[in-house]
Amino acid sequence: MNPASLADLQSFAAVARLRSFRKAATELGVSPSALSHALRGLEARLGVRLLNRTTRSVAPTEAGQRLLDRLSPALQDIHGALDEVNAFRDSPLGTLRINAPRAACELVLAPLLGRFLEANPGMRIELVADDAFVDIVATGFDAGVRFGESLQQDMVAVPLGPPQRFVVVASPDYLAAHGVPECPRELQQHRCIRIRFPNGSFYRWEFSRGSEQFEIEVDGPVAVGQMPLMITAAEQGLGLAYVYAQYAAAPVADGRLKTVLEDWCPEIPGFYLYYPSRKLMPAGLKAFVDMLQDRSALARSRP
């Protein structure tokens, strides 16, 4: 078996697992056309069709599924062996793939990238902003980021960044015209800017003060998919927005927005980096986790 055959088998496994040439090409760092050509060559050499293809979908044939079932453990063993070798290097090599909500990418992860790459010049980072809940193992990521209550029990979790805080903001013009809410339940009489999750549901605004905790289903004329767009809509006077405090810091500081209901918006635990609980961690992921733990220890030691 020539050396290219292993690459072809890895390519087949990625397409069969993801059921998509485009997604597999992105994961492997090649073009979809090159990937398709490689798989046609593999099928020709084997004399068996491995994938059924249409313009809309791709799925393994019976022969392809049997090959995938046998290949997957073998490829995992190969990757594990390479990771074990990589762990002995002074400087980790390869690509660290992280899936995280857009807010975590912008507010927490982005500021860490420069320090990590400077300390590990042989590494690359692929940071995918995705607000949907994904299976990081099935989709080929080394790690993901979520709030603590969203983590699966079989994952290892490491605190990532400081506590977070949500705030309710509106433009001065909106508050002058519609009044200032004194308690969260009054939001149901206000125009609110909603955010929709990738699964189609709307986020319910969460509040707490002392022992009181509850969620409010708000309504309003505008719904968006990203918090920066909520800020823009709020600045235009279209309603109240519920956003991460860091997103609102600049417009609040210069007077474009005002905060309300502050005593109902305490700090909450921050994000967590999570990854599969496995015996051997890839060297790049271990280096990233070590950096996070060093930062946490430094923060705790400060007066």
mmCIF file of C-alpha atoms in Angstrom:
data_model
loop_
_atom_site.group_PDB
_atom_site.id
_atom_site.type_symbol
_atom_site.label_atom_id
_atom_site.label_comp_id
_atom_site.label_asym_id
_atom_site.label_seq_id
_atom_site.Cartn_x
_atom_site.Cartn_y
_atom_site.Cartn_z
ATOM 1 C CA MET A 1 0.000 0.000 0.000
ATOM 2 C CA ASN A 2 1.595 3.273 -1.075
ATOM 3 C CA PRO A 3 1.787 6.227 1.354
ATOM 4 C CA ALA A 4 -1.004 8.108 -0.448
ATOM 5 C CA SER A 5 -3.442 5.312 0.387
ATOM 6 C CA LEU A 6 -3.503 6.245 4.085
ATOM 7 C CA ALA A 7 -4.418 9.833 3.162
ATOM 8 C CA ASP A 8 -7.151 8.506 0.859
ATOM 9 C CA LEU A 9 -8.556 6.329 3.648
ATOM 10 C CA GLN A 10 -8.545 9.297 6.025
ATOM 11 C CA SER A 11 -10.349 11.324 3.367
ATOM 12 C CA PHE A 12 -12.974 8.621 2.896
ATOM 13 C CA ALA A 13 -13.512 8.320 6.664
ATOM 14 C CA ALA A 14 -14.016 12.100 7.000
ATOM 15 C CA VAL A 15 -16.585 12.240 4.177
ATOM 16 C CA ALA A 16 -18.448 9.152 5.402
ATOM 17 C CA ARG A 17 -18.508 10.416 8.991
ATOM 18 C CA LEU A 18 -19.592 13.986 8.176
ATOM 19 C CA ARG A 19 -21.847 13.025 5.237
ATOM 20 C CA SER A 20 -20.526 16.060 3.371
ATOM 21 C CA PHE A 21 -17.666 16.700 0.958
ATOM 22 C CA ARG A 22 -17.658 20.391 1.914
ATOM 23 C CA LYS A 23 -17.407 19.776 5.664
ATOM 24 C CA ALA A 24 -14.820 17.041 5.203
ATOM 25 C CA ALA A 25 -12.747 19.270 2.916
ATOM 26 C CA THR A 26 -12.813 22.017 5.562
ATOM 27 C CA GLU A 27 -11.734 19.580 8.269
ATOM 28 C CA LEU A 28 -8.914 18.160 6.153
ATOM 29 C CA GLY A 29 -7.755 21.501 4.745
ATOM 30 C CA VAL A 30 -8.246 20.566 1.071
ATOM 31 C CA SER A 31 -10.635 21.616 -1.673
ATOM 32 C CA PRO A 32 -13.895 19.678 -2.223
ATOM 33 C CA SER A 33 -12.843 18.940 -5.828
ATOM 34 C CA ALA A 34 -9.501 17.472 -4.724
ATOM 35 C CA LEU A 35 -11.312 15.381 -2.114
ATOM 36 C CA SER A 36 -13.815 14.094 -4.670
ATOM 37 C CA HIS A 37 -10.994 13.196 -7.064
ATOM 38 C CA ALA A 38 -9.138 11.302 -4.337
ATOM 39 C CA LEU A 39 -12.211 9.255 -3.427
ATOM 40 C CA ARG A 40 -12.970 8.401 -7.041
ATOM 41 C CA GLY A 41 -9.396 7.112 -7.313
ATOM 42 C CA LEU A 42 -9.771 5.056 -4.134
ATOM 43 C CA GLU A 43 -13.003 3.496 -5.376
ATOM 44 C CA ALA A 44 -11.376 2.714 -8.722
ATOM 45 C CA ARG A 45 -8.420 0.970 -7.055
ATOM 46 C CA LEU A 46 -10.707 -1.049 -4.762
ATOM 47 C CA GLY A 47 -13.223 -1.777 -7.495
ATOM 48 C CA VAL A 48 -16.101 -1.006 -5.097
ATOM 49 C CA ARG A 49 -18.380 2.004 -4.711
ATOM 50 C CA LEU A 50 -17.931 3.358 -1.194
ATOM 51 C CA LEU A 51 -20.200 6.409 -1.308
ATOM 52 C CA ASN A 52 -23.590 7.151 -2.797
ATOM 53 C CA ARG A 53 -23.641 10.740 -4.021
ATOM 54 C CA THR A 54 -26.388 13.095 -5.145
ATOM 55 C CA THR A 55 -26.334 16.849 -5.653
ATOM 56 C CA ARG A 56 -27.770 17.242 -2.145
ATOM 57 C CA SER A 57 -26.331 14.451 -0.038
ATOM 58 C CA VAL A 58 -23.644 11.823 0.386
ATOM 59 C CA ALA A 59 -23.819 8.583 2.372
ATOM 60 C CA PRO A 60 -21.722 5.427 2.595
ATOM 61 C CA THR A 61 -22.838 2.341 0.741
ATOM 62 C CA GLU A 62 -23.070 -0.943 2.628
ATOM 63 C CA ALA A 63 -19.469 -1.674 1.647
ATOM 64 C CA GLY A 64 -18.477 1.861 2.610
ATOM 65 C CA GLN A 65 -20.134 1.581 6.019
ATOM 66 C CA ARG A 66 -18.338 -1.690 6.738
ATOM 67 C CA LEU A 67 -15.038 -0.106 5.740
ATOM 68 C CA LEU A 68 -15.737 2.920 7.928
ATOM 69 C CA ASP A 69 -16.582 0.703 10.917
ATOM 70 C CA ARG A 70 -13.248 -1.100 10.552
ATOM 71 C CA LEU A 71 -11.241 2.004 9.731
ATOM 72 C CA SER A 72 -12.408 4.283 12.544
ATOM 73 C CA PRO A 73 -10.688 2.431 15.434
ATOM 74 C CA ALA A 74 -7.526 1.991 13.347
ATOM 75 C CA LEU A 75 -7.358 5.683 12.454
ATOM 76 C CA GLN A 76 -7.912 6.617 16.090
ATOM 77 C CA ASP A 77 -5.003 4.352 17.033
ATOM 78 C CA ILE A 78 -2.824 6.030 14.415
ATOM 79 C CA HIS A 79 -3.753 9.510 15.628
ATOM 80 C CA GLY A 80 -3.148 8.404 19.209
ATOM 81 C CA ALA A 81 0.298 7.084 18.286
ATOM 82 C CA LEU A 82 1.172 10.356 16.556
ATOM 83 C CA ASP A 83 -0.130 12.346 19.532
ATOM 84 C CA GLU A 84 2.053 10.245 21.816
ATOM 85 C CA VAL A 85 5.105 11.059 19.712
ATOM 86 C CA ASN A 86 4.092 14.710 19.578
ATOM 87 C CA ALA A 87 3.874 14.801 23.377
ATOM 88 C CA PHE A 88 7.644 14.268 23.525
ATOM 89 C CA ARG A 89 8.382 17.370 21.460
ATOM 90 C CA ASP A 90 9.701 20.489 23.170
ATOM 91 C CA SER A 91 7.203 22.542 21.165
ATOM 92 C CA PRO A 92 3.834 21.029 20.079
ATOM 93 C CA LEU A 93 3.051 20.891 16.381
ATOM 94 C CA GLY A 94 -0.217 20.710 14.479
ATOM 95 C CA THR A 95 -3.634 22.342 14.531
ATOM 96 C CA LEU A 96 -5.804 22.922 17.595
ATOM 97 C CA ARG A 97 -9.485 23.033 16.601
ATOM 98 C CA ILE A 98 -11.892 24.706 19.048
ATOM 99 C CA ASN A 99 -15.656 25.127 18.688
ATOM 100 C CA ALA A 100 -17.129 27.956 20.763
ATOM 101 C CA PRO A 101 -20.093 30.335 20.888
ATOM 102 C CA ARG A 102 -19.462 33.600 19.075
ATOM 103 C CA ALA A 103 -19.416 35.576 22.333
ATOM 104 C CA ALA A 104 -16.768 33.297 23.841
ATOM 105 C CA CYS A 105 -14.643 33.651 20.696
ATOM 106 C CA GLU A 106 -14.827 37.432 20.735
ATOM 107 C CA LEU A 107 -14.738 38.153 24.464
ATOM 108 C CA VAL A 108 -12.488 35.428 25.884
ATOM 109 C CA LEU A 109 -10.625 33.322 23.337
ATOM 110 C CA ALA A 110 -9.439 35.930 20.833
ATOM 111 C CA PRO A 111 -7.255 37.755 23.405
ATOM 112 C CA LEU A 112 -5.501 34.439 24.241
ATOM 113 C CA LEU A 113 -4.483 33.451 20.718
ATOM 114 C CA GLY A 114 -1.409 35.671 20.407
ATOM 115 C CA ARG A 115 0.120 34.484 23.666
ATOM 116 C CA PHE A 116 -0.495 30.826 22.843
ATOM 117 C CA LEU A 117 0.958 31.031 19.317
ATOM 118 C CA GLU A 118 3.963 32.989 20.518
ATOM 119 C CA ALA A 119 4.721 30.294 23.097
ATOM 120 C CA ASN A 120 4.024 27.480 20.610
ATOM 121 C CA PRO A 121 5.239 28.615 17.162
ATOM 122 C CA GLY A 122 4.672 25.184 15.639
ATOM 123 C CA MET A 123 0.944 25.292 16.391
ATOM 124 C CA ARG A 124 -2.005 26.607 14.427
ATOM 125 C CA ILE A 125 -5.448 27.384 15.851
ATOM 126 C CA GLU A 126 -8.732 26.909 14.032
ATOM 127 C CA LEU A 127 -11.405 28.732 16.025
ATOM 128 C CA VAL A 128 -14.962 28.079 14.830
ATOM 129 C CA ALA A 129 -17.677 30.424 16.116
ATOM 130 C CA ASP A 130 -20.864 28.360 16.444
ATOM 131 C CA ASP A 131 -23.772 29.037 18.792
ATOM 132 C CA ALA A 132 -25.307 25.613 18.152
ATOM 133 C CA PHE A 133 -24.652 22.698 20.487
ATOM 134 C CA VAL A 134 -22.391 20.322 18.572
ATOM 135 C CA ASP A 135 -20.750 16.995 19.313
ATOM 136 C CA ILE A 136 -17.101 18.041 19.301
ATOM 137 C CA VAL A 137 -15.902 14.456 18.960
ATOM 138 C CA ALA A 138 -18.137 13.612 15.995
ATOM 139 C CA THR A 139 -17.289 16.884 14.234
ATOM 140 C CA GLY A 140 -13.536 16.600 14.682
ATOM 141 C CA PHE A 141 -12.830 19.318 17.252
ATOM 142 C CA ASP A 142 -10.204 19.017 19.960
ATOM 143 C CA ALA A 143 -12.188 21.119 22.434
ATOM 144 C CA GLY A 144 -15.301 23.224 22.834
ATOM 145 C CA VAL A 145 -16.487 26.107 24.993
ATOM 146 C CA ARG A 146 -19.771 26.385 26.898
ATOM 147 C CA PHE A 147 -21.197 27.565 30.195
ATOM 148 C CA GLY A 148 -20.876 25.034 33.006
ATOM 149 C CA GLU A 149 -24.515 23.955 33.069
ATOM 150 C CA SER A 150 -24.364 23.007 29.369
ATOM 151 C CA LEU A 151 -21.458 20.562 29.685
ATOM 152 C CA GLN A 152 -21.790 16.844 29.179
ATOM 153 C CA GLN A 153 -20.856 14.731 32.178
ATOM 154 C CA ASP A 154 -18.183 12.743 30.345
ATOM 155 C CA MET A 155 -16.137 15.826 29.512
ATOM 156 C CA VAL A 156 -13.182 17.394 31.322
ATOM 157 C CA ALA A 157 -13.831 21.101 31.958
ATOM 158 C CA VAL A 158 -11.378 23.926 32.671
ATOM 159 C CA PRO A 159 -12.485 27.487 33.631
ATOM 160 C CA LEU A 160 -11.947 29.904 30.768
ATOM 161 C CA GLY A 161 -11.783 33.585 31.609
ATOM 162 C CA PRO A 162 -13.467 35.676 34.297
ATOM 163 C CA PRO A 163 -17.107 35.629 35.454
ATOM 164 C CA GLN A 164 -19.581 37.070 32.959
ATOM 165 C CA ARG A 165 -22.484 39.452 33.390
ATOM 166 C CA PHE A 166 -25.518 40.264 31.287
ATOM 167 C CA VAL A 167 -27.056 43.742 31.272
ATOM 168 C CA VAL A 168 -30.281 45.247 29.954
ATOM 169 C CA VAL A 169 -29.654 48.345 27.854
ATOM 170 C CA ALA A 170 -31.670 50.835 25.823
ATOM 171 C CA SER A 171 -31.106 54.178 24.160
ATOM 172 C CA PRO A 172 -31.876 57.376 26.094
ATOM 173 C CA ASP A 173 -34.549 58.223 23.498
ATOM 174 C CA TYR A 174 -36.311 54.883 23.975
ATOM 175 C CA LEU A 175 -36.340 55.242 27.763
ATOM 176 C CA ALA A 176 -37.612 58.820 27.520
ATOM 177 C CA ALA A 177 -40.473 57.696 25.285
ATOM 178 C CA HIS A 178 -41.424 54.405 26.978
ATOM 179 C CA GLY A 179 -40.234 54.746 30.564
ATOM 180 C CA VAL A 180 -37.656 52.872 32.621
ATOM 181 C CA PRO A 181 -38.620 49.361 33.824
ATOM 182 C CA GLU A 182 -38.267 48.980 37.583
ATOM 183 C CA CYS A 183 -38.498 45.182 37.706
ATOM 184 C CA PRO A 184 -38.017 42.434 35.090
ATOM 185 C CA ARG A 185 -41.749 41.617 34.875
ATOM 186 C CA GLU A 186 -42.359 45.097 33.430
ATOM 187 C CA LEU A 187 -40.374 44.017 30.362
ATOM 188 C CA GLN A 188 -43.496 42.307 29.065
ATOM 189 C CA GLN A 189 -44.954 45.789 28.506
ATOM 190 C CA HIS A 190 -41.838 46.920 26.617
ATOM 191 C CA ARG A 191 -40.460 46.432 23.136
ATOM 192 C CA CYS A 192 -37.526 44.033 23.443
ATOM 193 C CA ILE A 193 -34.896 42.989 20.929
ATOM 194 C CA ARG A 194 -34.789 39.203 20.864
ATOM 195 C CA ILE A 195 -32.038 36.787 19.870
ATOM 196 C CA ARG A 196 -32.801 33.498 18.151
ATOM 197 C CA PHE A 197 -30.715 30.365 18.718
ATOM 198 C CA PRO A 198 -29.578 28.284 15.725
ATOM 199 C CA ASN A 199 -32.222 25.668 16.626
ATOM 200 C CA GLY A 200 -34.957 28.259 16.079
ATOM 201 C CA SER A 201 -35.882 28.982 19.710
ATOM 202 C CA PHE A 202 -35.697 32.433 21.298
ATOM 203 C CA TYR A 203 -33.568 33.135 24.339
ATOM 204 C CA ARG A 204 -35.539 33.755 27.552
ATOM 205 C CA TRP A 205 -34.001 36.579 29.582
ATOM 206 C CA GLU A 206 -32.729 35.387 32.980
ATOM 207 C CA PHE A 207 -32.724 37.453 36.171
ATOM 208 C CA SER A 208 -31.885 36.941 39.816
ATOM 209 C CA ARG A 209 -31.782 39.019 42.986
ATOM 210 C CA GLY A 210 -31.147 37.409 46.325
ATOM 211 C CA SER A 211 -33.203 34.221 46.432
ATOM 212 C CA GLU A 212 -35.405 35.232 43.469
ATOM 213 C CA GLN A 213 -34.573 33.667 40.129
ATOM 214 C CA PHE A 214 -36.738 33.536 37.035
ATOM 215 C CA GLU A 215 -36.848 33.765 33.259
ATOM 216 C CA ILE A 216 -38.880 36.183 31.153
ATOM 217 C CA GLU A 217 -40.125 35.488 27.632
ATOM 218 C CA VAL A 218 -39.985 38.910 26.008
ATOM 219 C CA ASP A 219 -41.442 40.173 22.755
ATOM 220 C CA GLY A 220 -40.687 42.929 20.321
ATOM 221 C CA PRO A 221 -40.474 43.958 16.661
ATOM 222 C CA VAL A 222 -36.848 42.896 16.089
ATOM 223 C CA ALA A 223 -35.128 39.507 16.332
ATOM 224 C CA VAL A 224 -31.479 38.895 15.403
ATOM 225 C CA GLY A 225 -28.933 36.108 15.544
ATOM 226 C CA GLN A 226 -25.971 37.914 17.095
ATOM 227 C CA MET A 227 -25.532 40.167 20.120
ATOM 228 C CA PRO A 228 -23.604 42.931 18.297
ATOM 229 C CA LEU A 229 -26.718 43.362 16.134
ATOM 230 C CA MET A 230 -28.796 43.708 19.317
ATOM 231 C CA ILE A 231 -26.519 46.579 20.359
ATOM 232 C CA THR A 232 -26.996 48.274 16.986
ATOM 233 C CA ALA A 233 -30.780 47.900 17.186
ATOM 234 C CA ALA A 234 -30.840 49.237 20.747
ATOM 235 C CA GLU A 235 -28.765 52.271 19.733
ATOM 236 C CA GLN A 236 -31.397 52.997 17.077
ATOM 237 C CA GLY A 237 -34.079 53.119 19.758
ATOM 238 C CA LEU A 238 -35.836 49.920 18.637
ATOM 239 C CA GLY A 239 -36.152 48.495 22.139
ATOM 240 C CA LEU A 240 -34.390 47.012 25.152
ATOM 241 C CA ALA A 241 -31.550 44.512 24.647
ATOM 242 C CA TYR A 242 -30.141 41.843 26.970
ATOM 243 C CA VAL A 243 -26.444 41.391 26.200
ATOM 244 C CA TYR A 244 -23.042 40.585 27.659
ATOM 245 C CA ALA A 245 -21.777 43.594 29.602
ATOM 246 C CA GLN A 246 -18.561 43.686 27.558
ATOM 247 C CA TYR A 247 -20.515 44.217 24.345
ATOM 248 C CA ALA A 248 -22.338 47.188 25.877
ATOM 249 C CA ALA A 249 -19.346 48.766 27.649
ATOM 250 C CA ALA A 250 -18.354 51.256 24.919
ATOM 251 C CA PRO A 251 -21.853 52.536 23.990
ATOM 252 C CA VAL A 252 -22.755 52.838 27.692
ATOM 253 C CA ALA A 253 -19.542 54.745 28.411
ATOM 254 C CA ASP A 254 -20.202 57.312 25.672
ATOM 255 C CA GLY A 255 -23.916 57.678 26.430
ATOM 256 C CA ARG A 256 -25.412 55.946 23.404
ATOM 257 C CA LEU A 257 -27.009 53.375 25.717
ATOM 258 C CA LYS A 258 -28.106 53.267 29.345
ATOM 259 C CA THR A 259 -28.354 50.234 31.621
ATOM 260 C CA VAL A 260 -31.517 49.375 33.541
ATOM 261 C CA LEU A 261 -32.423 46.677 36.085
ATOM 262 C CA GLU A 262 -28.789 46.500 37.222
ATOM 263 C CA ASP A 263 -29.645 45.031 40.630
ATOM 264 C CA TRP A 264 -31.292 42.094 38.813
ATOM 265 C CA CYS A 265 -28.175 41.296 36.750
ATOM 266 C CA PRO A 266 -25.437 39.819 38.987
ATOM 267 C CA GLU A 267 -22.258 38.179 37.776
ATOM 268 C CA ILE A 268 -22.467 34.550 36.704
ATOM 269 C CA PRO A 269 -19.720 31.891 36.339
ATOM 270 C CA GLY A 270 -17.800 32.297 33.118
ATOM 271 C CA PHE A 271 -17.149 29.963 30.209
ATOM 272 C CA TYR A 272 -15.444 26.573 30.382
ATOM 273 C CA LEU A 273 -13.155 24.918 27.898
ATOM 274 C CA TYR A 274 -14.121 21.246 27.665
ATOM 275 C CA TYR A 275 -12.631 18.232 25.943
ATOM 276 C CA PRO A 276 -13.048 14.426 25.982
ATOM 277 C CA SER A 277 -11.771 12.573 28.994
ATOM 278 C CA ARG A 278 -9.074 10.444 27.418
ATOM 279 C CA LYS A 279 -5.781 9.038 28.597
ATOM 280 C CA LEU A 280 -3.567 10.834 26.105
ATOM 281 C CA MET A 281 -4.198 14.497 25.254
ATOM 282 C CA PRO A 282 -2.826 15.986 22.028
ATOM 283 C CA ALA A 283 0.227 18.074 22.862
ATOM 284 C CA GLY A 284 -1.312 21.250 21.448
ATOM 285 C CA LEU A 285 -4.447 20.915 23.562
ATOM 286 C CA LYS A 286 -2.357 20.146 26.645
ATOM 287 C CA ALA A 287 -0.295 23.290 26.057
ATOM 288 C CA PHE A 288 -3.467 25.382 25.740
ATOM 289 C CA VAL A 289 -4.968 23.904 28.916
ATOM 290 C CA ASP A 290 -1.702 24.454 30.781
ATOM 291 C CA MET A 291 -1.763 28.114 29.720
ATOM 292 C CA LEU A 292 -5.331 28.527 31.023
ATOM 293 C CA GLN A 293 -4.472 26.917 34.342
ATOM 294 C CA ASP A 294 -1.384 29.130 34.708
ATOM 295 C CA ARG A 295 -3.534 32.214 34.106
ATOM 296 C CA SER A 296 -6.085 31.043 36.672
ATOM 297 C CA ALA A 297 -3.375 30.416 39.273
ATOM 298 C CA LEU A 298 -1.899 33.869 38.620
ATOM 299 C CA ALA A 299 -5.318 35.525 38.976
ATOM 300 C CA ARG A 300 -5.959 33.745 42.300
ATOM 301 C CA SER A 301 -2.575 34.847 43.665
ATOM 302 C CA ARG A 302 -3.256 38.534 43.070
ATOM 303 C CA PRO A 303 -4.503 40.528 46.067
#
